[in-house]
Coordinates of N, CA and C in Angstrom, one line a residue:
Chain A
M1 N 16.2 3.4 109.7 CA 16.3 3.2 108.2 C 15.1 3.7 107.5
P2 N 15.2 4.6 106.5 CA 14.0 5.1 105.9 C 13.2 4.1 105.0
I3 N 11.9 4.3 105.0 CA 11.1 3.4 104.1 C 10.9 4.1 102.8
T4 N 10.4 3.4 101.8 CA 10.0 4.0 100.5 C 8.6 3.6 100.3
V5 N 7.8 4.6 99.8 CA 6.4 4.4 99.5 C 6.2 4.9 98.0
K6 N 5.8 4.0 97.1 CA 5.6 4.4 95.7 C 4.1 4.1 95.4
V7 N 3.5 5.1 94.8 CA 2.0 4.9 94.5 C 1.8 5.0 93.0
K8 N 1.0 4.0 92.5 CA 0.6 4.0 91.1 C -0.9 3.9 91.0
K9 N -1.6 4.9 90.5 CA -3.0 4.8 90.4 C -3.5 4.0 89.3
V10 N -4.6 3.3 89.5 CA -5.3 2.5 88.5 C -6.8 3.0 88.4
P11 N -7.0 4.2 87.8 CA -8.4 4.8 87.9 C -9.5 3.9 87.4
E12 N -9.3 3.1 86.4 CA -10.4 2.3 85.9 C -10.9 1.3 86.9
K13 N -10.1 1.0 87.9 CA -10.5 0.1 89.0 C -10.7 0.8 90.3
E14 N -10.7 2.1 90.2 CA -10.7 3.0 91.5 C -9.7 2.4 92.5
A15 N -8.5 2.1 92.0 CA -7.5 1.4 92.8 C -6.2 2.2 92.8
A16 N -5.4 1.8 93.7 CA -4.0 2.3 93.7 C -3.1 1.1 94.2
I17 N -2.0 1.0 93.5 CA -1.0 0.0 93.9 C 0.1 0.8 94.6
V18 N 0.3 0.4 95.9 CA 1.2 1.1 96.7 C 2.3 0.1 97.1
K19 N 3.6 0.4 96.7 CA 4.7 -0.4 97.0 C 5.5 0.2 98.1
V20 N 5.6 -0.6 99.2 CA 6.3 -0.1 100.4 C 7.6 -1.0 100.5
G21 N 8.7 -0.3 100.8 CA 10.0 -1.0 100.9 C 10.7 -0.6 102.2
G22 N 11.4 -1.5 102.8 CA 12.1 -1.3 104.1 C 11.6 -1.9 105.3
Q23 N 12.0 -1.4 106.4 CA 11.5 -2.0 107.7 C 10.4 -1.1 108.3
V24 N 9.3 -1.8 108.6 CA 8.1 -1.0 109.2 C 8.2 -1.2 110.7
H25 N 8.9 -0.3 111.3 CA 9.0 -0.2 112.8 C 7.8 0.7 113.2
L26 N 7.8 1.0 114.5 CA 6.8 1.9 115.1 C 6.6 3.2 114.4
L27 N 7.7 3.9 114.1 CA 7.5 5.2 113.5 C 7.1 5.1 112.0
E28 N 7.7 4.1 111.3 CA 7.4 4.0 109.9 C 5.9 3.5 109.7
A29 N 5.4 2.8 110.7 CA 4.0 2.3 110.6 C 3.1 3.5 110.5
K30 N 3.3 4.6 111.3 CA 2.5 5.8 111.3 C 2.7 6.5 109.9
E31 N 3.9 6.5 109.4 CA 4.2 7.2 108.2 C 3.5 6.5 107.0
V32 N 3.5 5.2 107.0 CA 2.9 4.4 106.0 C 1.3 4.6 106.1
E33 N 0.8 4.6 107.3 CA -0.6 4.9 107.5 C -1.0 6.2 106.9
N34 N -0.2 7.2 107.2 CA -0.6 8.6 106.6 C -0.6 8.6 105.1
R35 N 0.4 7.9 104.5 CA 0.4 7.9 103.1 C -0.7 7.1 102.5
L36 N -1.1 6.0 103.1 CA -2.2 5.2 102.6 C -3.5 5.9 102.8
E37 N -3.7 6.7 103.9 CA -4.9 7.4 104.1 C -5.0 8.5 103.0
D38 N -3.9 9.1 102.7 CA -3.9 10.1 101.6 C -4.4 9.5 100.3
V39 N -3.9 8.3 100.0 CA -4.3 7.6 98.8 C -5.8 7.3 98.8
I40 N -6.3 6.9 99.9 CA -7.7 6.6 100.1 C -8.6 7.8 99.9
R41 N -8.1 8.9 100.5 CA -8.8 10.2 100.4 C -8.9 10.7 98.9
Q42 N -7.8 10.3 98.1 CA -7.8 10.8 96.7 C -8.5 9.8 95.8
G43 N -9.3 8.9 96.4 CA -10.2 8.1 95.6 C -9.7 6.6 95.4
G44 N -8.5 6.3 95.9 CA -8.0 5.0 95.7 C -8.5 4.1 96.8
H45 N -9.8 3.8 96.9 CA -10.3 3.1 98.0 C -10.1 1.6 97.8
N46 N -9.7 1.1 96.6 CA -9.2 -0.3 96.5 C -7.7 -0.2 96.5
L47 N -7.2 -0.6 97.7 CA -5.7 -0.5 97.9 C -5.1 -1.8 97.6
I48 N -4.0 -1.8 96.8 CA -3.2 -3.0 96.6 C -1.8 -2.7 97.2
L49 N -1.5 -3.4 98.2 CA -0.3 -3.0 98.9 C 0.8 -4.1 98.6
D50 N 1.8 -3.7 97.8 CA 2.8 -4.6 97.4 C 3.9 -4.6 98.6
M51 N 3.9 -5.7 99.2 CA 4.8 -5.8 100.4 C 6.1 -6.5 100.1
S52 N 6.4 -6.8 98.9 CA 7.6 -7.6 98.5 C 8.9 -6.9 99.0
G53 N 8.9 -5.6 99.2 CA 10.1 -4.9 99.7 C 10.1 -4.7 101.2
V54 N 9.1 -5.2 101.9 CA 9.1 -5.0 103.4 C 9.8 -6.2 104.0
N55 N 10.9 -5.9 104.7 CA 11.7 -7.0 105.3 C 11.5 -7.1 106.8
F56 N 10.7 -6.2 107.4 CA 10.4 -6.3 108.8 C 9.1 -5.6 109.1
I57 N 8.3 -6.2 109.9 CA 7.0 -5.5 110.4 C 6.8 -6.1 111.8
A58 N 6.3 -5.2 112.7 CA 5.9 -5.7 114.1 C 4.5 -5.4 114.3
S59 N 4.0 -5.6 115.6 CA 2.6 -5.5 115.8 C 2.0 -4.2 115.5
D60 N 2.7 -3.1 115.7 CA 2.2 -1.8 115.4 C 1.9 -1.7 113.9
G61 N 2.8 -2.3 113.0 CA 2.5 -2.3 111.6 C 1.3 -3.1 111.3
L62 N 1.1 -4.2 112.0 CA -0.1 -5.1 111.7 C -1.3 -4.3 112.1
G63 N -1.3 -3.6 113.2 CA -2.4 -2.8 113.7 C -2.8 -1.7 112.6
M64 N -1.7 -1.1 112.1 CA -1.9 -0.1 111.0 C -2.6 -0.7 109.8
L65 N -2.2 -1.9 109.4 CA -2.9 -2.5 108.3 C -4.3 -2.8 108.5
I66 N -4.6 -3.3 109.8 CA -6.0 -3.6 110.1 C -6.8 -2.3 110.1
K67 N -6.2 -1.2 110.6 CA -7.0 0.1 110.5 C -7.2 0.5 109.1
V68 N -6.2 0.5 108.2 CA -6.3 0.9 106.8 C -7.4 -0.1 106.1
R69 N -7.3 -1.3 106.5 CA -8.3 -2.3 105.9 C -9.7 -1.8 106.2
G70 N -9.9 -1.4 107.5 CA -11.2 -0.9 107.9 C -11.6 0.4 107.2
D71 N -10.6 1.3 106.9 CA -10.9 2.5 106.2 C -11.3 2.3 104.8
T72 N -10.6 1.3 104.1 CA -11.0 1.0 102.7 C -12.4 0.5 102.7
R73 N -12.7 -0.4 103.6 CA -14.0 -1.1 103.7 C -15.1 -0.1 103.9
S74 N -14.9 0.9 104.8 CA -15.9 1.9 105.1 C -16.2 2.8 103.9
Q75 N -15.3 2.8 102.9 CA -15.5 3.5 101.6 C -16.0 2.6 100.5
G76 N -16.4 1.4 100.9 CA -16.8 0.4 99.9 C -15.7 -0.3 99.1
G77 N -14.5 -0.1 99.6 CA -13.4 -0.7 98.9 C -12.8 -1.9 99.6
T78 N -11.5 -2.1 99.4 CA -10.9 -3.3 100.0 C -9.3 -3.0 100.0
L79 N -8.7 -3.8 100.9 CA -7.2 -3.8 101.0 C -6.7 -5.2 100.6
K80 N -5.9 -5.2 99.7 CA -5.3 -6.5 99.3 C -3.8 -6.4 99.4
L81 N -3.2 -7.5 100.0 CA -1.7 -7.5 100.2 C -1.1 -8.4 99.1
V82 N 0.1 -8.0 98.7 CA 0.8 -8.7 97.7 C 2.2 -9.2 98.1
H83 N 2.4 -10.4 98.0 CA 3.8 -11.0 98.1 C 4.6 -10.6 99.3
P84 N 4.1 -10.8 100.5 CA 5.0 -10.5 101.6 C 6.2 -11.5 101.7
Q85 N 7.3 -11.0 102.1 CA 8.5 -11.9 102.2 C 8.2 -13.0 103.2
L86 N 8.9 -14.1 103.1 CA 8.6 -15.3 103.9 C 8.5 -15.0 105.4
Q87 N 9.5 -14.3 105.9 CA 9.5 -14.0 107.4 C 8.3 -13.1 107.8
V88 N 8.0 -12.2 106.9 CA 6.8 -11.3 107.2 C 5.5 -12.1 107.1
L89 N 5.4 -13.0 106.1 CA 4.3 -13.8 106.0 C 4.1 -14.7 107.2
G90 N 5.3 -15.1 107.8 CA 5.3 -15.9 109.0 C 4.6 -15.2 110.1
I91 N 4.8 -13.9 110.2 CA 4.1 -13.1 111.3 C 2.6 -13.1 111.1
F92 N 2.2 -13.0 109.8 CA 0.8 -13.0 109.5 C 0.2 -14.3 109.9
R93 N 0.9 -15.4 109.6 CA 0.4 -16.7 110.0 C 0.3 -16.9 111.5
T94 N 1.4 -16.5 112.2 CA 1.4 -16.7 113.6 C 0.3 -16.0 114.3
T95 N -0.1 -14.8 113.8 CA -1.1 -14.0 114.4 C -2.5 -14.3 113.8
R96 N -2.5 -15.3 112.8 CA -3.8 -15.7 112.1 C -4.4 -14.6 111.3
L97 N -3.6 -13.6 111.0 CA -4.1 -12.5 110.1 C -4.2 -12.9 108.7
T98 N -3.7 -14.1 108.4 CA -4.0 -14.6 107.0 C -5.5 -14.9 106.8
K99 N -6.2 -15.0 108.0 CA -7.7 -15.1 107.9 C -8.4 -13.8 107.5
L100 N -7.7 -12.7 107.9 CA -8.3 -11.4 107.7 C -8.0 -10.8 106.4
F101 N -6.8 -11.0 105.9 CA -6.3 -10.3 104.7 C -6.3 -11.2 103.5
D102 N -6.7 -10.7 102.4 CA -6.5 -11.4 101.1 C -5.1 -11.1 100.7
I103 N -4.3 -12.2 100.5 CA -2.9 -12.1 100.1 C -2.7 -12.8 98.7
Y104 N -2.1 -12.0 97.8 CA -1.9 -12.5 96.4 C -0.4 -12.6 96.1
P105 N -0.1 -13.5 95.1 CA 1.3 -13.6 94.7 C 1.8 -12.4 93.9
T106 N 0.9 -11.8 93.1 CA 1.4 -10.6 92.3 C 0.4 -9.5 92.3
T107 N 0.8 -8.3 92.0 CA -0.1 -7.2 91.9 C -1.2 -7.4 90.8
E108 N -0.8 -8.1 89.7 CA -1.7 -8.4 88.6 C -2.9 -9.3 89.1
D109 N -2.5 -10.3 89.9 CA -3.5 -11.2 90.5 C -4.5 -10.4 91.4
A110 N -3.9 -9.5 92.2 CA -4.7 -8.7 93.1 C -5.6 -7.8 92.3
L111 N -5.1 -7.2 91.3 CA -5.9 -6.3 90.4 C -7.1 -7.0 89.7
A112 N -6.7 -8.2 89.3 CA -7.7 -9.0 88.5 C -8.9 -9.5 89.5
S113 N -8.6 -9.5 90.8 CA -9.6 -9.9 91.7 C -10.7 -8.8 92.0
L114 N -10.4 -7.6 91.6 CA -11.3 -6.5 91.9 C -12.5 -6.5 91.0
Chain B
M1 N 12.2 -22.3 133.2 CA 12.2 -21.9 131.8 C 13.3 -21.0 131.5
V2 N 13.4 -19.9 132.2 CA 14.4 -18.9 132.0 C 15.5 -19.1 133.0
E3 N 16.4 -20.1 132.7 CA 17.4 -20.5 133.7 C 18.8 -20.1 133.3
G4 N 19.7 -20.0 134.2 CA 21.1 -19.8 133.9 C 21.5 -18.4 133.6
I5 N 20.6 -17.4 133.8 CA 20.9 -16.1 133.4 C 21.8 -15.4 134.5
C6 N 21.7 -15.9 135.7 CA 22.5 -15.3 136.8 C 24.0 -15.3 136.5
D7 N 24.4 -16.3 135.8 CA 25.9 -16.5 135.5 C 26.3 -15.6 134.4
M8 N 25.4 -15.0 133.7 CA 25.8 -14.2 132.5 C 26.3 -12.8 132.9
E9 N 27.3 -12.4 132.1 CA 27.7 -11.0 132.2 C 26.7 -10.2 131.3
L10 N 26.0 -9.2 131.9 CA 25.0 -8.5 131.2 C 25.4 -7.1 130.8
R11 N 25.0 -6.7 129.6 CA 25.2 -5.3 129.2 C 23.9 -4.6 129.5
E12 N 23.9 -3.3 129.7 CA 22.7 -2.6 130.1 C 22.6 -1.3 129.2
I13 N 21.4 -1.1 128.7 CA 21.1 0.1 127.9 C 19.9 0.8 128.5
V14 N 20.1 2.1 128.7 CA 18.9 2.9 129.3 C 18.3 3.6 128.1
V15 N 17.0 3.3 127.9 CA 16.3 3.9 126.7 C 15.2 4.9 127.2
P16 N 15.2 6.1 126.6 CA 14.2 7.0 127.0 C 12.8 6.6 126.5
S17 N 11.7 7.1 127.1 CA 10.4 6.6 126.7 C 9.9 7.4 125.5
E18 N 10.6 7.2 124.4 CA 10.2 7.9 123.1 C 10.2 6.8 122.1
V19 N 9.2 6.9 121.2 CA 9.1 5.9 120.2 C 10.3 5.9 119.2
S20 N 11.0 7.0 119.1 CA 12.1 7.1 118.2 C 13.3 6.3 118.8
A21 N 13.2 6.0 120.0 CA 14.4 5.3 120.7 C 14.3 3.8 120.5
V22 N 13.2 3.2 120.1 CA 13.0 1.8 120.0 C 14.0 1.2 119.0
E23 N 14.0 1.7 117.8 CA 14.9 1.1 116.8 C 16.4 1.3 117.1
Q24 N 16.7 2.4 117.8 CA 18.1 2.6 118.2 C 18.5 1.6 119.2
A25 N 17.7 1.3 120.1 CA 18.0 0.2 121.1 C 18.1 -1.1 120.5
E26 N 17.2 -1.4 119.5 CA 17.3 -2.7 118.8 C 18.7 -2.8 118.1
N27 N 19.0 -1.7 117.4 CA 20.3 -1.8 116.6 C 21.5 -2.0 117.5
L28 N 21.5 -1.4 118.7 CA 22.6 -1.6 119.6 C 22.7 -3.1 120.0
V29 N 21.5 -3.7 120.4 CA 21.6 -5.1 120.8 C 21.9 -6.0 119.6
L30 N 21.3 -5.8 118.5 CA 21.5 -6.6 117.3 C 22.9 -6.5 116.8
G31 N 23.5 -5.3 116.9 CA 24.8 -5.0 116.5 C 25.8 -5.8 117.3
A32 N 25.5 -6.0 118.6 CA 26.4 -6.8 119.5 C 26.3 -8.2 119.2
L33 N 25.3 -8.7 118.5 CA 25.1 -10.1 118.3 C 25.6 -10.6 117.0
T34 N 25.8 -9.7 116.0 CA 26.1 -10.1 114.7 C 27.4 -10.9 114.5
E35 N 28.3 -10.8 115.5 CA 29.5 -11.5 115.4 C 29.5 -12.8 116.2
Q36 N 28.3 -13.2 116.7 CA 28.3 -14.3 117.6 C 27.6 -15.6 117.0
G37 N 27.5 -15.6 115.7 CA 27.0 -16.8 115.1 C 25.5 -16.9 115.0
W38 N 24.8 -15.9 115.2 CA 23.3 -15.9 115.1 C 23.0 -15.8 113.6
D39 N 22.1 -16.7 113.1 CA 21.7 -16.5 111.7 C 20.6 -15.5 111.5
E40 N 20.4 -15.2 110.2 CA 19.4 -14.2 109.9 C 18.0 -14.4 110.5
E41 N 17.6 -15.7 110.5 CA 16.3 -16.0 111.0 C 16.2 -15.7 112.5
D42 N 17.3 -16.1 113.2 CA 17.3 -15.8 114.7 C 17.3 -14.3 114.9
L43 N 18.1 -13.5 114.1 CA 18.2 -12.1 114.3 C 16.9 -11.4 114.0
F44 N 16.1 -11.9 113.0 CA 14.8 -11.4 112.7 C 13.9 -11.6 114.0
S45 N 13.9 -12.8 114.5 CA 13.1 -13.2 115.7 C 13.5 -12.3 116.9
I46 N 14.8 -12.1 117.1 CA 15.2 -11.4 118.3 C 14.8 -9.9 118.1
R47 N 15.0 -9.4 116.9 CA 14.6 -8.0 116.6 C 13.1 -7.8 116.9
L48 N 12.3 -8.7 116.4 CA 10.8 -8.6 116.6 C 10.5 -8.7 118.0
A49 N 11.0 -9.6 118.8 CA 10.6 -9.7 120.2 C 11.1 -8.5 121.0
L50 N 12.3 -8.0 120.6 CA 12.8 -6.8 121.3 C 11.9 -5.6 121.0
E51 N 11.5 -5.5 119.8 CA 10.7 -4.3 119.4 C 9.3 -4.4 120.2
E52 N 8.8 -5.6 120.3 CA 7.5 -5.7 121.0 C 7.7 -5.4 122.5
A53 N 8.8 -5.9 123.1 CA 9.0 -5.7 124.5 C 9.3 -4.2 124.8
I54 N 10.1 -3.6 124.0 CA 10.4 -2.2 124.3 C 9.2 -1.3 124.0
T55 N 8.5 -1.6 122.9 CA 7.3 -0.8 122.6 C 6.3 -0.9 123.8
N56 N 6.1 -2.1 124.2 CA 5.1 -2.3 125.4 C 5.6 -1.5 126.6
A57 N 6.9 -1.6 126.9 CA 7.4 -0.9 128.0 C 7.2 0.6 127.9
I58 N 7.5 1.2 126.7 CA 7.4 2.6 126.6 C 5.9 3.1 126.5
K59 N 5.1 2.4 125.8 CA 3.7 2.8 125.6 C 2.8 2.4 126.7
H60 N 2.9 1.1 127.1 CA 1.9 0.7 128.1 C 2.5 0.7 129.5
G61 N 3.8 0.5 129.7 CA 4.4 0.5 131.0 C 4.6 2.0 131.4
N62 N 5.5 2.7 130.7 CA 5.8 4.1 131.1 C 4.8 5.1 130.6
K63 N 3.8 4.6 129.8 CA 2.8 5.5 129.2 C 3.4 6.7 128.6
L64 N 4.5 6.6 127.8 CA 5.1 7.6 127.1 C 5.5 8.8 128.0
D65 N 5.7 8.6 129.3 CA 6.1 9.6 130.2 C 7.6 9.8 130.0
G66 N 8.0 11.0 129.5 CA 9.4 11.3 129.2 C 10.3 11.3 130.4
S67 N 9.8 11.3 131.6 CA 10.6 11.3 132.8 C 11.0 9.9 133.2
K68 N 10.4 8.9 132.5 CA 10.6 7.5 132.9 C 11.5 6.8 131.8
K69 N 12.3 5.8 132.3 CA 13.2 5.1 131.4 C 12.8 3.7 131.2
V70 N 13.3 3.1 130.2 CA 13.3 1.6 130.0 C 14.7 1.1 130.1
I71 N 14.9 0.0 130.8 CA 16.2 -0.5 130.9 C 16.3 -1.9 130.2
V72 N 17.2 -2.0 129.2 CA 17.3 -3.2 128.5 C 18.7 -3.8 128.9
R73 N 18.6 -5.1 129.4 CA 19.8 -5.8 129.7 C 19.9 -7.0 128.8
F74 N 21.1 -7.3 128.4 CA 21.2 -8.5 127.5 C 22.6 -9.1 127.7
G75 N 22.7 -10.4 127.5 CA 23.9 -11.1 127.6 C 23.8 -12.5 126.9
S76 N 24.9 -13.1 126.6 CA 24.8 -14.4 126.0 C 26.0 -15.3 126.4
D77 N 25.7 -16.6 126.3 CA 26.9 -17.5 126.5 C 26.9 -18.4 125.3
S78 N 27.5 -19.6 125.3 CA 27.7 -20.4 124.1 C 26.4 -21.1 123.7
T79 N 25.4 -21.0 124.5 CA 24.1 -21.7 124.2 C 22.9 -20.8 124.0
K80 N 23.0 -19.6 124.6 CA 21.7 -18.9 124.5 C 22.0 -17.4 124.7
L81 N 20.9 -16.6 124.4 CA 20.9 -15.2 124.6 C 19.8 -14.9 125.6
M82 N 20.1 -13.9 126.5 CA 19.0 -13.5 127.4 C 18.8 -12.0 127.2
I83 N 17.6 -11.6 127.1 CA 17.2 -10.2 127.1 C 16.2 -9.9 128.1
Q84 N 16.4 -8.8 128.8 CA 15.5 -8.4 129.9 C 15.1 -6.9 129.6
V85 N 13.8 -6.6 129.7 CA 13.3 -5.3 129.4 C 12.4 -4.9 130.6
E86 N 12.9 -3.8 131.3 CA 12.2 -3.4 132.5 C 11.7 -1.9 132.3
D87 N 10.5 -1.6 132.7 CA 10.0 -0.3 132.7 C 9.7 0.2 134.1
E88 N 9.3 1.5 134.2 CA 9.0 2.1 135.5 C 7.5 2.2 135.8
G89 N 6.7 1.4 135.0 CA 5.3 1.5 135.2 C 4.8 0.6 136.4
N90 N 3.5 0.5 136.5 CA 2.9 -0.3 137.6 C 2.8 -1.8 137.3
G91 N 3.2 -2.2 136.1 CA 3.2 -3.6 135.7 C 1.8 -4.0 135.3
F92 N 1.7 -5.2 134.8 CA 0.4 -5.8 134.3 C 0.4 -7.3 134.5
D93 N -0.8 -7.9 134.3 CA -0.9 -9.3 134.5 C -0.9 -9.9 133.0
P94 N 0.2 -10.6 132.6 CA 0.2 -11.1 131.3 C -0.9 -12.1 131.0
T95 N -1.4 -12.7 132.0 CA -2.5 -13.7 131.7 C -3.8 -13.0 131.4
S96 N -3.9 -11.7 131.6 CA -5.1 -11.0 131.4 C -5.2 -10.5 129.9
V97 N -4.2 -10.7 129.1 CA -4.2 -10.3 127.7 C -5.1 -11.3 126.9
P98 N -6.1 -10.8 126.2 CA -6.9 -11.7 125.4 C -6.2 -12.3 124.3
D99 N -6.6 -13.5 123.9 CA -5.9 -14.2 122.8 C -6.2 -13.5 121.5
P100 N -5.1 -12.9 120.9 CA -5.4 -12.1 119.7 C -5.7 -13.0 118.4
T101 N -5.5 -14.3 118.5 CA -5.8 -15.2 117.4 C -7.2 -15.7 117.5
A102 N -7.9 -15.4 118.5 CA -9.3 -15.8 118.6 C -10.1 -15.0 117.6
E103 N -11.1 -15.7 117.0 CA -11.9 -15.1 115.9 C -12.4 -13.7 116.2
E104 N -12.9 -13.6 117.4 CA -13.5 -12.3 117.8 C -12.5 -11.2 118.0
N105 N -11.2 -11.5 118.1 CA -10.2 -10.5 118.3 C -9.3 -10.2 117.1
L106 N -9.6 -10.9 116.0 CA -8.7 -10.7 114.8 C -8.7 -9.3 114.3
E107 N -9.8 -8.6 114.4 CA -9.8 -7.2 113.9 C -9.3 -6.1 114.8
R108 N -8.9 -6.6 116.0 CA -8.4 -5.6 117.0 C -7.0 -5.1 116.4
E109 N -6.8 -3.8 116.6 CA -5.6 -3.2 116.1 C -4.4 -3.4 117.0
S110 N -4.6 -3.9 118.2 CA -3.4 -4.0 119.1 C -3.6 -5.3 119.9
G111 N -2.6 -5.7 120.7 CA -2.7 -6.8 121.6 C -2.0 -8.1 121.1
R112 N -1.1 -7.9 120.0 CA -0.4 -9.1 119.5 C 1.1 -9.2 120.0
G113 N 1.6 -8.1 120.7 CA 3.0 -8.1 121.0 C 3.4 -9.3 121.9
L114 N 2.6 -9.6 122.9 CA 3.0 -10.7 123.8 C 3.0 -12.1 123.1
L115 N 2.0 -12.3 122.2 CA 2.0 -13.5 121.4 C 3.3 -13.6 120.5
L116 N 3.7 -12.5 119.9 CA 4.9 -12.6 119.0 C 6.1 -12.8 119.9
M117 N 6.2 -12.2 121.0 CA 7.4 -12.4 121.9 C 7.5 -13.9 122.3
R118 N 6.4 -14.4 122.7 CA 6.4 -15.9 123.1 C 6.7 -16.8 121.9
Y119 N 6.2 -16.5 120.7 CA 6.3 -17.4 119.6 C 7.8 -17.3 119.1
Y120 N 8.3 -16.1 119.0 CA 9.6 -16.0 118.4 C 10.8 -16.1 119.3
M121 N 10.6 -16.2 120.6 CA 11.7 -16.5 121.6 C 11.4 -17.9 122.1
D122 N 12.4 -18.5 122.8 CA 12.3 -19.8 123.3 C 11.8 -19.9 124.8
G123 N 11.9 -18.8 125.5 CA 11.5 -18.7 126.8 C 11.1 -17.3 127.2
L124 N 10.1 -17.1 128.0 CA 9.6 -15.8 128.3 C 9.0 -15.8 129.7
E125 N 9.4 -14.8 130.6 CA 8.9 -14.8 131.9 C 8.7 -13.4 132.4
Y126 N 7.6 -13.1 133.0 CA 7.5 -11.7 133.7 C 7.8 -11.8 135.2
N127 N 8.3 -10.8 135.7 CA 8.4 -10.7 137.2 C 7.0 -10.6 137.8
P128 N 6.9 -10.9 139.1 CA 5.6 -10.8 139.7 C 4.8 -9.5 139.6
K129 N 5.6 -8.4 139.5 CA 4.9 -7.1 139.4 C 4.4 -6.9 138.0
G130 N 5.1 -7.5 137.0 CA 4.7 -7.4 135.6 C 5.3 -6.2 134.9
N131 N 6.4 -5.7 135.4 CA 7.0 -4.5 134.7 C 8.4 -4.9 134.1
C132 N 8.7 -6.2 134.2 CA 10.0 -6.6 133.7 C 9.9 -8.0 133.1
V133 N 10.2 -8.1 131.8 CA 10.1 -9.3 131.1 C 11.5 -9.9 130.7
T134 N 11.7 -11.1 130.9 CA 13.0 -11.8 130.6 C 12.7 -12.8 129.5
M135 N 13.5 -12.7 128.4 CA 13.3 -13.6 127.2 C 14.6 -14.3 126.9
V136 N 14.5 -15.5 126.5 CA 15.7 -16.3 126.2 C 15.5 -16.9 124.8
K137 N 16.6 -16.8 124.0 CA 16.7 -17.4 122.7 C 17.8 -18.4 122.7
A138 N 17.6 -19.7 122.3 CA 18.6 -20.7 122.3 C 19.4 -20.6 121.0
L139 N 20.7 -20.7 121.1 CA 21.6 -20.7 119.9 C 21.5 -22.1 119.3
K140 N 21.2 -22.1 118.0 CA 21.0 -23.4 117.3 C 22.3 -24.2 117.2

C-alpha cells in the first residue's frame, strides 16, 4: 500500500511540518527516511512529523525515526511527533520510546514548542 | 506455552528473502483471518508480530541471501491462531538480545522486534537452533 508524504515549510522557525499517511512497513520506512533527510538537507532541521495518518509502524520504522531524530539533533534541530494513532502510540509506549520522543497533540502545539 | 498446535491443519507460504516480500506474506495470512472473527486490534497485533518475525528471518536469519527462503506456516482453531516462521540461517539465542527498553538502549535503531512479538502475541517459543519461531494468539 503506498504511503503519502506531504511537506509544508515554516521558514521563520527553520522548520518543516511533514505529514505521513499509510502503513510504514520495511520498504516505506526507507522511503520516509529519504524524504525526511531531503527536508533536513534543505534547511528544515526542526522536523514536525504529523503521524495522525499512520496506521501501522513496525520496528524498522521506529529505527528510522531514531536515526532521523539523531540527524536533526546533529544539525542543532529537533524531531517532534504529532498525534500518533492509538495503536501506533501503543507501540511507542511498549518500547518506551515515549521517553525519547517529544509527542504533541497538534502541529500547532509542536510548532509553539520550538 | 505453545501447546495444541500439532492438531492444527497448517497452511504454508514460502517467502523469498526480499524485503518486498514481507508485506505480501502478511497480506496472505491476514487475508485468511479476516473471516474468522478476529477484531481490528488482534489483526493489528498479528500483522506487527508477523512483520517482525519475517523481517528477522530475512535480514538476520537468511542475511538477505536470495537463494534462501523463509517458510511461514499458520493455522487456527476455535480458540487460537498459530504462526510459525522458519528461516535457513544458523539460528540465534533469543536470550542474548539486549533489553531495548533499558535506558542505555533506547537510542539504538534496532533490536525491538522480539520485544514486540512477545508483547503483541500471547505465546512465543524458539526451537533449540533458534531459526524457527512459533507464536500463538488467543481468540478473545
